[in-house]
Structures are given as C-alpha cells and as structure tokens.
Amino acid sequence: MRTRLSLQNLNTFAVAAETLSFQRAAQALHVSPSAVSHQIRSLESQLEYPLFERGDKSIRLTPRGNELYLDIRGAFKQIHEASRKALRGPEDSALALSVAPVFATRWLLPRLKEFRQQHPDITLSVIASSAMADFQHDPFDAAIRMGDGAWSDNVSTRLFDRRIVAACRPELIKRHGGPFPLEQLIRQPLIHNSLMPSLWDEWLNSAGFAPPDTLPGIQVQGISQVMEVIGGDDAIGLVDLSFIQQDLDAGRLSLANDHVLSDGQGFFLTYPQSMQDRNSLRLFEQWLLTQIAQR
C-alpha cells in the first residue's frame, strides 16, 4: 500500500512545474536546487513514474507530470492565498509594492509624501525591481509594470500609455539649430538600452523611416542609465515622455525630434484577484489614478 504523498514535495513539484527550472524553484522556495531535486525525486519514487524529462540545461513535464500539475496547482494557489490573508488579517494596513525602477524613481517616489499625508495609517513598502512579480511566491501585494496588461489571474488597471520620444540636452539642439530630421538624427551618438535592444528600430519604423543596419552610439542597461547619459552627454536616448515632462518644462531636456511612438503598451497597476477587497490597496489605487489625472 502506498504511503500518503508529502505536501511539501507536492508544493515543490508545483513550483518547479510552473517555472520549469529547479534553480528558479529553489529561489522561490528559499532552498537549494539540490533540495528541490531531492524532493522531486522522492515524489517520483513514491509515484513510481517520472514527472520531468531532464535535459542538459532544461527540464520539461512528462505527460503524467503535466496531468498531476494541472490537478494540484489550483489547490496550492488557494492555500497560498489563504495563508497570506490569515497572516495579514482583514484590516491590515500594510501594502508591499514591486515597482518598475524608472516608474519608482521618476514618478512614484517624488509623489509619495502626499500619499503619506492623506493616509498616515497605511505602511507602504516600495521595492524597485524589473522582474515580474510572482504573487504566489513573492512577498508583494501589487506591482506596477510596463506591458499590455494581459496577465492571467491578475486585475490590471492601466495608469498611462507608453509614449516613447527621443530626448537630449538642450545644448545639442541649440548647436544644431533646432530638432533633428530623422536622416540626421540617426548619425548622432544614440543611447541603446540593452534591455530593449529593438527599441530604436521600432521607434524609427513607426515614424515611417527604415532604420539602417547599424546605429552609432552608447550601450547601457536600463532606462535609468539611459536617463543618466542623456543628462550628462551629447547623445540622444529614447525615453517615456511621462518620465521627462518636468525636465522638458524646466528646460533641462529637449526633444531631439517630435515623433512619438505609442504602441498600445503602458504602465499598469496589477495585483491578484484575491487582493480586490484590501482597503489599503483600494485607497492606493484611487490616489494613484487621481495623481495621474492631475499630471
């Protein structure tokens, strides 16, 4: 007679099946990859059939492994959500946010003083991170991310559209005698964001201009670094208009060309459906939308 399956081993399997990586499962569970591997092999030994096909650098579910995952994932999701709710309590006033770094530094953090004044009883934690929040395993209640808002099992509220513009220091525009036509702009030093390697091509194509095979310039990592280089070098970078509007109004930056790329992507507040009744989140969302309406 088979013994009862370990809930711990089943949970480890569910996380590994979701991520298709023992390494990422280990990070989510705060254990070592060898511990994940051991627990899954123990489960396979009890079941007497393999759950994963193991390659040199990847894993994938076997048909029976996939069947088991589909059977248990809903149950473990409910357990995790119930555990988080029990730990917080229904009237908990703490709110933990994972926020895209550029949104945090260029938009949210400068405005948080007003939120604290309006809601002094809410303890707000803001963690700047580019990684997609995994609400089942990460200690976040909500996240602000750029994308199309189509994240399964989450509620997503569009904050504002992505509007990509080419910006530079005003001195560069003055020396040139005005904004750059596209055929001249592409010959200037351009700032390339390695996290968005195709962005210049997308921006130029959306303006009806075929980009050349190579574009001159500087490569950095992330929008925050793009912003730093724009402010201190004679180079042109692509940034979201919402994050530089105050710099444009104050004369610290200028538009190198008047074209705007708007592709349906945007910044969203997103959170699990189980968080919809949280008063602290509801108040933060209302404040956020009010701030955006006033910008």
C-alpha positions as a Python dict, from the first residue, in 0.01 Angstrom:
ca = {
    (1, 'M'): (0, 0, 0),
    (2, 'R'): (145, 339, -98),
    (3, 'T'): (206, 597, 172),
    (4, 'R'): (47, 940, 163),
    (5, 'L'): (228, 1191, -61),
    (6, 'S'): (422, 1468, 112),
    (7, 'L'): (252, 1807, 77),
    (8, 'Q'): (595, 1971, 89),
    (9, 'N'): (716, 1760, -202),
    (10, 'L'): (396, 1830, -395),
    (11, 'N'): (438, 2206, -339),
    (12, 'T'): (800, 2188, -455),
    (13, 'F'): (688, 1999, -765),
    (14, 'A'): (416, 2257, -837),
    (15, 'V'): (666, 2545, -823),
    (16, 'A'): (917, 2358, -1041),
    (17, 'A'): (642, 2272, -1290),
    (18, 'E'): (533, 2635, -1303),
    (19, 'T'): (885, 2773, -1358),
    (20, 'L'): (1027, 2472, -1549),
    (21, 'S'): (1352, 2534, -1363),
    (22, 'F'): (1488, 2376, -1046),
    (23, 'Q'): (1706, 2685, -999),
    (24, 'R'): (1413, 2929, -1011),
    (25, 'A'): (1201, 2697, -797),
    (26, 'A'): (1478, 2693, -538),
    (27, 'Q'): (1491, 3073, -537),
    (28, 'A'): (1113, 3096, -493),
    (29, 'L'): (1113, 2841, -210),
    (30, 'H'): (1434, 2973, -45),
    (31, 'V'): (1606, 2635, -58),
    (32, 'S'): (1896, 2494, -260),
    (33, 'P'): (1848, 2348, -612),
    (34, 'S'): (1973, 2014, -478),
    (35, 'A'): (1694, 2019, -218),
    (36, 'V'): (1438, 2078, -494),
    (37, 'S'): (1584, 1793, -698),
    (38, 'H'): (1585, 1562, -396),
    (39, 'Q'): (1221, 1634, -306),
    (40, 'I'): (1103, 1578, -663),
    (41, 'R'): (1296, 1251, -693),
    (42, 'S'): (1142, 1142, -363),
    (43, 'L'): (797, 1220, -505),
    (44, 'E'): (877, 1033, -828),
    (45, 'S'): (992, 737, -622),
    (46, 'Q'): (662, 729, -435),
    (47, 'L'): (460, 764, -755),
    (48, 'E'): (678, 514, -942),
    (49, 'Y'): (686, 725, -1259),
    (50, 'P'): (889, 1031, -1375),
    (51, 'L'): (741, 1379, -1351),
    (52, 'F'): (1007, 1558, -1559),
    (53, 'E'): (1219, 1487, -1861),
    (54, 'R'): (1563, 1618, -1767),
    (55, 'G'): (1789, 1769, -2035),
    (56, 'D'): (2139, 1909, -2003),
    (57, 'K'): (2016, 2262, -1934),
    (58, 'S'): (1640, 2234, -1917),
    (59, 'I'): (1351, 2029, -1785),
    (60, 'R'): (1001, 1968, -1914),
    (61, 'L'): (699, 1791, -1777),
    (62, 'T'): (617, 1437, -1878),
    (63, 'P'): (253, 1376, -1977),
    (64, 'R'): (177, 1232, -1633),
    (65, 'G'): (371, 1512, -1468),
    (66, 'N'): (163, 1768, -1655),
    (67, 'E'): (-156, 1586, -1553),
    (68, 'L'): (-53, 1600, -1185),
    (69, 'Y'): (40, 1968, -1212),
    (70, 'L'): (-299, 2057, -1360),
    (71, 'D'): (-471, 1864, -1081),
    (72, 'I'): (-288, 2033, -790),
    (73, 'R'): (-199, 2387, -900),
    (74, 'G'): (-541, 2534, -816),
    (75, 'A'): (-540, 2380, -469),
    (76, 'F'): (-194, 2514, -383),
    (77, 'K'): (-283, 2858, -515),
    (78, 'Q'): (-582, 2865, -278),
    (79, 'I'): (-362, 2752, 11),
    (80, 'H'): (-104, 3026, -56),
    (81, 'E'): (-372, 3295, -85),
    (82, 'A'): (-545, 3178, 234),
    (83, 'S'): (-210, 3177, 419),
    (84, 'R'): (-130, 3531, 310),
    (85, 'K'): (-476, 3651, 411),
    (86, 'A'): (-451, 3483, 751),
    (87, 'L'): (-109, 3636, 819),
    (88, 'R'): (-223, 3987, 730),
    (89, 'G'): (-567, 3990, 878),
    (90, 'P'): (-866, 4158, 710),
    (91, 'E'): (-785, 4509, 837),
    (92, 'D'): (-412, 4501, 774),
    (93, 'S'): (-290, 4847, 666),
    (94, 'A'): (47, 4739, 521),
    (95, 'L'): (96, 4739, 145),
    (96, 'A'): (403, 4598, -34),
    (97, 'L'): (463, 4707, -394),
    (98, 'S'): (705, 4588, -660),
    (99, 'V'): (759, 4879, -898),
    (100, 'A'): (948, 4914, -1226),
    (101, 'P'): (1266, 5111, -1134),
    (102, 'V'): (1212, 5403, -1371),
    (103, 'F'): (849, 5441, -1259),
    (104, 'A'): (960, 5436, -894),
    (105, 'T'): (1240, 5692, -925),
    (106, 'R'): (1097, 5925, -1190),
    (107, 'W'): (728, 5923, -1099),
    (108, 'L'): (613, 5747, -782),
    (109, 'L'): (869, 5829, -512),
    (110, 'P'): (859, 6208, -565),
    (111, 'R'): (482, 6199, -507),
    (112, 'L'): (463, 5965, -207),
    (113, 'K'): (476, 6247, 50),
    (114, 'E'): (121, 6343, -45),
    (115, 'F'): (2, 5981, -12),
    (116, 'R'): (155, 5957, 336),
    (117, 'Q'): (-14, 6282, 436),
    (118, 'Q'): (-353, 6159, 315),
    (119, 'H'): (-317, 5805, 456),
    (120, 'P'): (-77, 5811, 754),
    (121, 'D'): (-219, 5480, 882),
    (122, 'I'): (-101, 5285, 574),
    (123, 'T'): (253, 5148, 579),
    (124, 'L'): (371, 5144, 219),
    (125, 'S'): (678, 4947, 110),
    (126, 'V'): (815, 5014, -239),
    (127, 'I'): (1072, 4776, -391),
    (128, 'A'): (1217, 4880, -727),
    (129, 'S'): (1252, 4570, -946),
    (130, 'S'): (1245, 4488, -1316),
    (131, 'A'): (1143, 4127, -1253),
    (132, 'M'): (779, 4028, -1299),
    (133, 'A'): (622, 3981, -957),
    (134, 'D'): (516, 3625, -878),
    (135, 'F'): (233, 3689, -635),
    (136, 'Q'): (212, 3324, -541),
    (137, 'H'): (565, 3322, -401),
    (138, 'D'): (693, 3681, -376),
    (139, 'P'): (602, 3897, -72),
    (140, 'F'): (424, 4162, -281),
    (141, 'D'): (62, 4268, -270),
    (142, 'A'): (68, 4454, -603),
    (143, 'A'): (306, 4564, -877),
    (144, 'I'): (346, 4844, -1130),
    (145, 'R'): (473, 4711, -1461),
    (146, 'M'): (501, 4805, -1825),
    (147, 'G'): (325, 4579, -2074),
    (148, 'D'): (-13, 4513, -2230),
    (149, 'G'): (-189, 4437, -1900),
    (150, 'A'): (-287, 4085, -2009),
    (151, 'W'): (-152, 3897, -1706),
    (152, 'S'): (-357, 3590, -1625),
    (153, 'D'): (-534, 3566, -1289),
    (154, 'N'): (-449, 3931, -1211),
    (155, 'V'): (-652, 4250, -1202),
    (156, 'S'): (-475, 4518, -1410),
    (157, 'T'): (-554, 4890, -1416),
    (158, 'R'): (-394, 5098, -1692),
    (159, 'L'): (-219, 5401, -1545),
    (160, 'F'): (-94, 5564, -1865),
    (161, 'D'): (17, 5472, -2215),
    (162, 'R'): (379, 5431, -2312),
    (163, 'R'): (486, 5727, -2530),
    (164, 'I'): (846, 5696, -2644),
    (165, 'V'): (1032, 6009, -2753),
    (166, 'A'): (1392, 6094, -2845),
    (167, 'A'): (1541, 6331, -2589),
    (168, 'C'): (1874, 6506, -2538),
    (169, 'R'): (2035, 6804, -2368),
    (170, 'P'): (1911, 7146, -2491),
    (171, 'E'): (2269, 7243, -2583),
    (172, 'L'): (2274, 6979, -2854),
    (173, 'I'): (1957, 7122, -3012),
    (174, 'K'): (2093, 7477, -2992),
    (175, 'R'): (2419, 7384, -3165),
    (176, 'H'): (2225, 7208, -3438),
    (177, 'G'): (1983, 7496, -3483),
    (178, 'G'): (1670, 7303, -3394),
    (179, 'P'): (1535, 6946, -3372),
    (180, 'F'): (1697, 6680, -3591),
    (181, 'P'): (1530, 6541, -3903),
    (182, 'L'): (1538, 6162, -3882),
    (183, 'E'): (1805, 6125, -4151),
    (184, 'Q'): (2034, 6348, -3942),
    (185, 'L'): (1930, 6211, -3605),
    (186, 'I'): (2050, 5859, -3687),
    (187, 'R'): (2401, 5995, -3747),
    (188, 'Q'): (2423, 6134, -3393),
    (189, 'P'): (2550, 5933, -3093),
    (190, 'L'): (2248, 5730, -2982),
    (191, 'I'): (2194, 5566, -2644),
    (192, 'H'): (2095, 5199, -2674),
    (193, 'N'): (1913, 5023, -2389),
    (194, 'S'): (2036, 4662, -2382),
    (195, 'L'): (1711, 4558, -2211),
    (196, 'M'): (1516, 4690, -2512),
    (197, 'P'): (1756, 4621, -2800),
    (198, 'S'): (1498, 4674, -3077),
    (199, 'L'): (1352, 5000, -2943),
    (200, 'W'): (1533, 5233, -3184),
    (201, 'D'): (1422, 5020, -3480),
    (202, 'E'): (1063, 5023, -3352),
    (203, 'W'): (1068, 5399, -3300),
    (204, 'L'): (1212, 5471, -3644),
    (205, 'N'): (980, 5225, -3820),
    (206, 'S'): (677, 5380, -3650),
    (207, 'A'): (786, 5714, -3797),
    (208, 'G'): (795, 5559, -4146),
    (209, 'F'): (1175, 5566, -4155),
    (210, 'A'): (1365, 5246, -4237),
    (211, 'P'): (1650, 5211, -3984),
    (212, 'P'): (1999, 5133, -4115),
    (213, 'D'): (2167, 4803, -4028),
    (214, 'T'): (2380, 4970, -3761),
    (215, 'L'): (2327, 5279, -3548),
    (216, 'P'): (2612, 5463, -3374),
    (217, 'G'): (2615, 5518, -3003),
    (218, 'I'): (2649, 5400, -2646),
    (219, 'Q'): (2502, 5085, -2491),
    (220, 'V'): (2370, 5093, -2134),
    (221, 'Q'): (2142, 4873, -1926),
    (222, 'G'): (1801, 5002, -1828),
    (223, 'I'): (1605, 5324, -1868),
    (224, 'S'): (1760, 5479, -1556),
    (225, 'Q'): (2105, 5458, -1717),
    (226, 'V'): (1965, 5600, -2041),
    (227, 'M'): (1840, 5898, -1842),
    (228, 'E'): (2179, 5948, -1676),
    (229, 'V'): (2364, 5951, -2009),
    (230, 'I'): (2111, 6190, -2167),
    (231, 'G'): (2164, 6438, -1886),
    (232, 'G'): (2543, 6432, -1900),
    (233, 'D'): (2647, 6363, -2259),
    (234, 'D'): (2582, 6489, -2611),
    (235, 'A'): (2382, 6180, -2700),
    (236, 'I'): (2019, 6108, -2780),
    (237, 'G'): (1811, 5849, -2595),
    (238, 'L'): (1462, 5703, -2614),
    (239, 'V'): (1255, 5752, -2300),
    (240, 'D'): (891, 5766, -2197),
    (241, 'L'): (751, 6117, -2223),
    (242, 'S'): (574, 6080, -1887),
    (243, 'F'): (908, 6049, -1707),
    (244, 'I'): (1073, 6358, -1856),
    (245, 'Q'): (783, 6604, -1888),
    (246, 'Q'): (902, 6807, -1590),
    (247, 'D'): (1257, 6815, -1732),
    (248, 'L'): (1120, 6938, -2065),
    (249, 'D'): (908, 7205, -1894),
    (250, 'A'): (1207, 7322, -1689),
    (251, 'G'): (1439, 7334, -1989),
    (252, 'R'): (1671, 7061, -1860),
    (253, 'L'): (1597, 6837, -2159),
    (254, 'S'): (1469, 6887, -2514),
    (255, 'L'): (1307, 6667, -2776),
    (256, 'A'): (1552, 6575, -3050),
    (257, 'N'): (1259, 6506, -3287),
    (258, 'D'): (884, 6547, -3243),
    (259, 'H'): (792, 6186, -3329),
    (260, 'V'): (617, 5985, -3056),
    (261, 'L'): (593, 5606, -3054),
    (262, 'S'): (266, 5492, -2896),
    (263, 'D'): (216, 5118, -2946),
    (264, 'G'): (-59, 5018, -2704),
    (265, 'Q'): (186, 4926, -2429),
    (266, 'G'): (151, 5106, -2100),
    (267, 'F'): (213, 5109, -1728),
    (268, 'F'): (-32, 4912, -1515),
    (269, 'L'): (-110, 4857, -1151),
    (270, 'T'): (-160, 4481, -1126),
    (271, 'Y'): (-250, 4253, -836),
    (272, 'P'): (-412, 3914, -764),
    (273, 'Q'): (-789, 3893, -771),
    (274, 'S'): (-779, 3791, -405),
    (275, 'M'): (-650, 4141, -318),
    (276, 'Q'): (-950, 4330, -456),
    (277, 'D'): (-1111, 4370, -113),
    (278, 'R'): (-799, 4510, 54),
    (279, 'N'): (-879, 4861, 174),
    (280, 'S'): (-517, 4980, 167),
    (281, 'L'): (-481, 4872, -197),
    (282, 'R'): (-812, 5031, -293),
    (283, 'L'): (-706, 5363, -137),
    (284, 'F'): (-364, 5350, -305),
    (285, 'E'): (-520, 5278, -644),
    (286, 'Q'): (-764, 5568, -605),
    (287, 'W'): (-480, 5804, -505),
    (288, 'L'): (-267, 5682, -797),
    (289, 'L'): (-541, 5744, -1053),
    (290, 'T'): (-609, 6090, -908),
    (291, 'Q'): (-242, 6181, -935),
    (292, 'I'): (-231, 6065, -1297),
    (293, 'A'): (-544, 6264, -1384),
    (294, 'Q'): (-375, 6577, -1247),
    (295, 'R'): (-38, 6534, -1419),
}
